[in-house]
CSV table of C-alpha atoms in Angstrom, one decimal:
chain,number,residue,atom,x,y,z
A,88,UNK,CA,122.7,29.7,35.6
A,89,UNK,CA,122.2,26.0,36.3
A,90,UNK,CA,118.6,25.9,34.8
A,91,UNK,CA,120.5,27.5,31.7
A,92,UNK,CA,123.4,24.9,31.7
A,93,UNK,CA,121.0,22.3,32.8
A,94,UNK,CA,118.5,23.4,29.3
A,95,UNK,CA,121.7,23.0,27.2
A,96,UNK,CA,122.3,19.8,28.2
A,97,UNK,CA,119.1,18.4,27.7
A,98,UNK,CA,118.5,20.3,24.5
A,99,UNK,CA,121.9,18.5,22.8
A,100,UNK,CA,120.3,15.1,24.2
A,101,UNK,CA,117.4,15.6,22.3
A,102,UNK,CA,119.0,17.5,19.0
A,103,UNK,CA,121.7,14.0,19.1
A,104,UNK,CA,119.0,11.7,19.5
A,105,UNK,CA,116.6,13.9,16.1
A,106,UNK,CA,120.2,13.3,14.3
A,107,UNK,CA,120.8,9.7,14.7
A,108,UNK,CA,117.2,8.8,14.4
A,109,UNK,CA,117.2,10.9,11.1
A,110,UNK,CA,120.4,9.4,9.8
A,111,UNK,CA,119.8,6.1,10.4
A,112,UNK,CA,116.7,6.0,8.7
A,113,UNK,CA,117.8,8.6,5.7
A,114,UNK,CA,120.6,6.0,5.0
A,115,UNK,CA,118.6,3.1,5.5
A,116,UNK,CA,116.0,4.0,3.1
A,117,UNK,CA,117.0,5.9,0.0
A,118,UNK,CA,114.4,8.5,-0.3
A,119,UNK,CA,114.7,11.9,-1.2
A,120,UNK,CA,112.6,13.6,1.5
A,121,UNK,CA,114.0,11.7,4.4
A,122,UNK,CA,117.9,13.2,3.2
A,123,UNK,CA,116.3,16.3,2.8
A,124,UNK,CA,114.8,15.9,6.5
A,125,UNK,CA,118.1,14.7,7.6
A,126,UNK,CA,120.0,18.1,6.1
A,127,UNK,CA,116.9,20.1,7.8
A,128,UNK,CA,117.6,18.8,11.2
A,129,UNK,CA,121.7,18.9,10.8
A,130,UNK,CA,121.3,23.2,10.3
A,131,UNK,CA,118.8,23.4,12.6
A,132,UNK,CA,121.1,21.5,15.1
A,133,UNK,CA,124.1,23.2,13.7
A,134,UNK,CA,122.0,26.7,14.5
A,135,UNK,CA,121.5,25.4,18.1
A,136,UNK,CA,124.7,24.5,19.1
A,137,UNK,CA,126.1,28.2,17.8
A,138,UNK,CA,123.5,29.7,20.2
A,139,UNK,CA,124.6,27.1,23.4
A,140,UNK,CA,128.3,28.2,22.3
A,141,UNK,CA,127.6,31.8,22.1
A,142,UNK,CA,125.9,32.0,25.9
A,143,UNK,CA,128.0,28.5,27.3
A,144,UNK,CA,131.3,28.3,25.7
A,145,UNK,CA,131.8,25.0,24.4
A,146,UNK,CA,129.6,22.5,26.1
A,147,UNK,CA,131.8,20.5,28.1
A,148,UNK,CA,131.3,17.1,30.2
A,149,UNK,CA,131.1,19.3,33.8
A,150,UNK,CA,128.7,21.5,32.1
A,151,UNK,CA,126.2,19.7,29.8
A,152,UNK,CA,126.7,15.9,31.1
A,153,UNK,CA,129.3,13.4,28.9
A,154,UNK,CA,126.0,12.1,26.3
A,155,UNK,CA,125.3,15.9,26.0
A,156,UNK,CA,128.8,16.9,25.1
A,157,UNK,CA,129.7,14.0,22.5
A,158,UNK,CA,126.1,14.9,20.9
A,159,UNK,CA,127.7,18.6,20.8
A,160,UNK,CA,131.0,17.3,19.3
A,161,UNK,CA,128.6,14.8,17.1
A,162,UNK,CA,126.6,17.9,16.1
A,163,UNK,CA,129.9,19.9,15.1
A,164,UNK,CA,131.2,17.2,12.9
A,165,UNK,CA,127.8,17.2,10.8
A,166,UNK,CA,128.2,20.7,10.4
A,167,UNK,CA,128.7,22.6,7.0
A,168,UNK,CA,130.4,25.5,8.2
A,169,UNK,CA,134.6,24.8,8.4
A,170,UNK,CA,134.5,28.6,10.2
A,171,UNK,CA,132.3,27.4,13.0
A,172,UNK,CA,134.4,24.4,13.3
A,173,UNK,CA,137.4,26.0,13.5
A,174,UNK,CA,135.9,28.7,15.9
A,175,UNK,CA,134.6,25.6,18.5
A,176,UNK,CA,138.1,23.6,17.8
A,177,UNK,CA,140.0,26.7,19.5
A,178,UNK,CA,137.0,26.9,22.5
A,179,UNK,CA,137.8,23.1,22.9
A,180,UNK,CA,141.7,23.4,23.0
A,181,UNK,CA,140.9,26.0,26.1
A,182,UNK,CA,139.2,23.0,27.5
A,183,UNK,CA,141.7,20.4,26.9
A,184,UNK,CA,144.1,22.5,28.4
A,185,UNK,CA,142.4,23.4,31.5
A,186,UNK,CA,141.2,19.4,31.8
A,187,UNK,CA,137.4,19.9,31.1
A,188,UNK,CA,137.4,18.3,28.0
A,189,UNK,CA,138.6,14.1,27.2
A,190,UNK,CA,141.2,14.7,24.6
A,191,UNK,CA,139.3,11.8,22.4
A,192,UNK,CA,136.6,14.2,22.0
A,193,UNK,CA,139.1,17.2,20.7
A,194,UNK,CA,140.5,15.2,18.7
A,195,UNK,CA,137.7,14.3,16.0
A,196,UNK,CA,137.2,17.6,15.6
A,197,UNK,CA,140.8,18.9,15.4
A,198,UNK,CA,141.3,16.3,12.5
A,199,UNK,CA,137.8,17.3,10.8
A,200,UNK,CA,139.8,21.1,10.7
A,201,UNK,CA,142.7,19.8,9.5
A,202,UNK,CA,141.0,18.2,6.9
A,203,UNK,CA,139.3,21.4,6.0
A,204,UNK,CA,142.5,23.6,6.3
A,205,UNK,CA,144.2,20.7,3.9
A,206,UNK,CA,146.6,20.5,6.2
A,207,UNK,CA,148.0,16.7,8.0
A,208,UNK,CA,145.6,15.3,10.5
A,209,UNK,CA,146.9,15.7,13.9
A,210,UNK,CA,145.7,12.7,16.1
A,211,UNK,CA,144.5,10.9,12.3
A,212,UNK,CA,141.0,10.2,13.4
A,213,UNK,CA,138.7,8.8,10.8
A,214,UNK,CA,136.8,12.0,9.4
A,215,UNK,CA,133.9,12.1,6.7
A,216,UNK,CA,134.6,13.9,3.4
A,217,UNK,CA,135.5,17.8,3.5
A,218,UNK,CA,132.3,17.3,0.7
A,219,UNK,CA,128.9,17.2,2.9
A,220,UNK,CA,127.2,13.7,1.8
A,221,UNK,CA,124.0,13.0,3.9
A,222,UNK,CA,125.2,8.9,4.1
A,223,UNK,CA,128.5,9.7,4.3
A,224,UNK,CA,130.6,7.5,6.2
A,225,UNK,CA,132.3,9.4,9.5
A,226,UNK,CA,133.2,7.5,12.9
A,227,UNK,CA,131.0,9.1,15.4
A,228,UNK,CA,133.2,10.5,18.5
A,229,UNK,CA,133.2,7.3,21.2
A,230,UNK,CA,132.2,8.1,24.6
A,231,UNK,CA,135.1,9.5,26.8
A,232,UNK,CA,135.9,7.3,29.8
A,233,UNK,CA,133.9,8.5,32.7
């Protein structure tokens, strides 16, 4: 089970670092292929992290690492799918609640469901649009204290 948990982690490094590198450069350079690269690696990311959920749970700090679990929340945020959000949102309450999870890190997410539920932001995080723009402006999740 540690190989497994020890995969995860070092799979969500990697998928966060193909996302930032790709993001970076599709908003730097306005070119069609390179947003359309960027949307590619977002689902296949988004498609990762629902198969890490599905075995794992949500990937917490005490699980994954702290980079590996902002990537996850990182990865969430860029997702298309307000049902999946939702669905890790509750799995990360669970963790709040039992202290595996930094409350900074629920919270970007709990606002980016709000937002999507048009309903008032809880903690009032900055969120991107409820509209998936590749360039869109969203504060990335900070690292949680460690």
């Amino acid at each position: 089970m540690t190989a497994d948990r020890s995969k995860a982690g070092a799979l969500l490094q990697a998928m966060g670092l193909a996302e930032r590198n790709a993001h970076a450069t599709a908003c730097r350079i306005p070119a069609a292929h390179l947003r359309i690269q960027l949307r590619e690696i977002r689902r296949t990311n988004a498609e990762q992290l629902r198969e890490i959920v599905d075995v794992h749970g949500w990937p917490t700090p005490g699980l994954v690492g702290t980079q590996a679990a902002t990537n996850a929340v990182r990865i969430l945020l860029a997702c298309d799918d307000p049902g999946f959000q939702i669905h890790c949102r509750n799995l990360m309450k669970l963790a709040l609640d039992s202290g595996e999870l930094p409350e900074i890190l629920y919270a970007y997410v709990a606002d980016t469901c709000d937002v999507a539920l048009s309903i008032p932001q809880t903690y009032g995080s900055p969120t991107r649009s409820p509209r998936p723009r590749d360039c869109a402006w969203y504060r990335a999740p900070p690292q949680p204290a460690t």
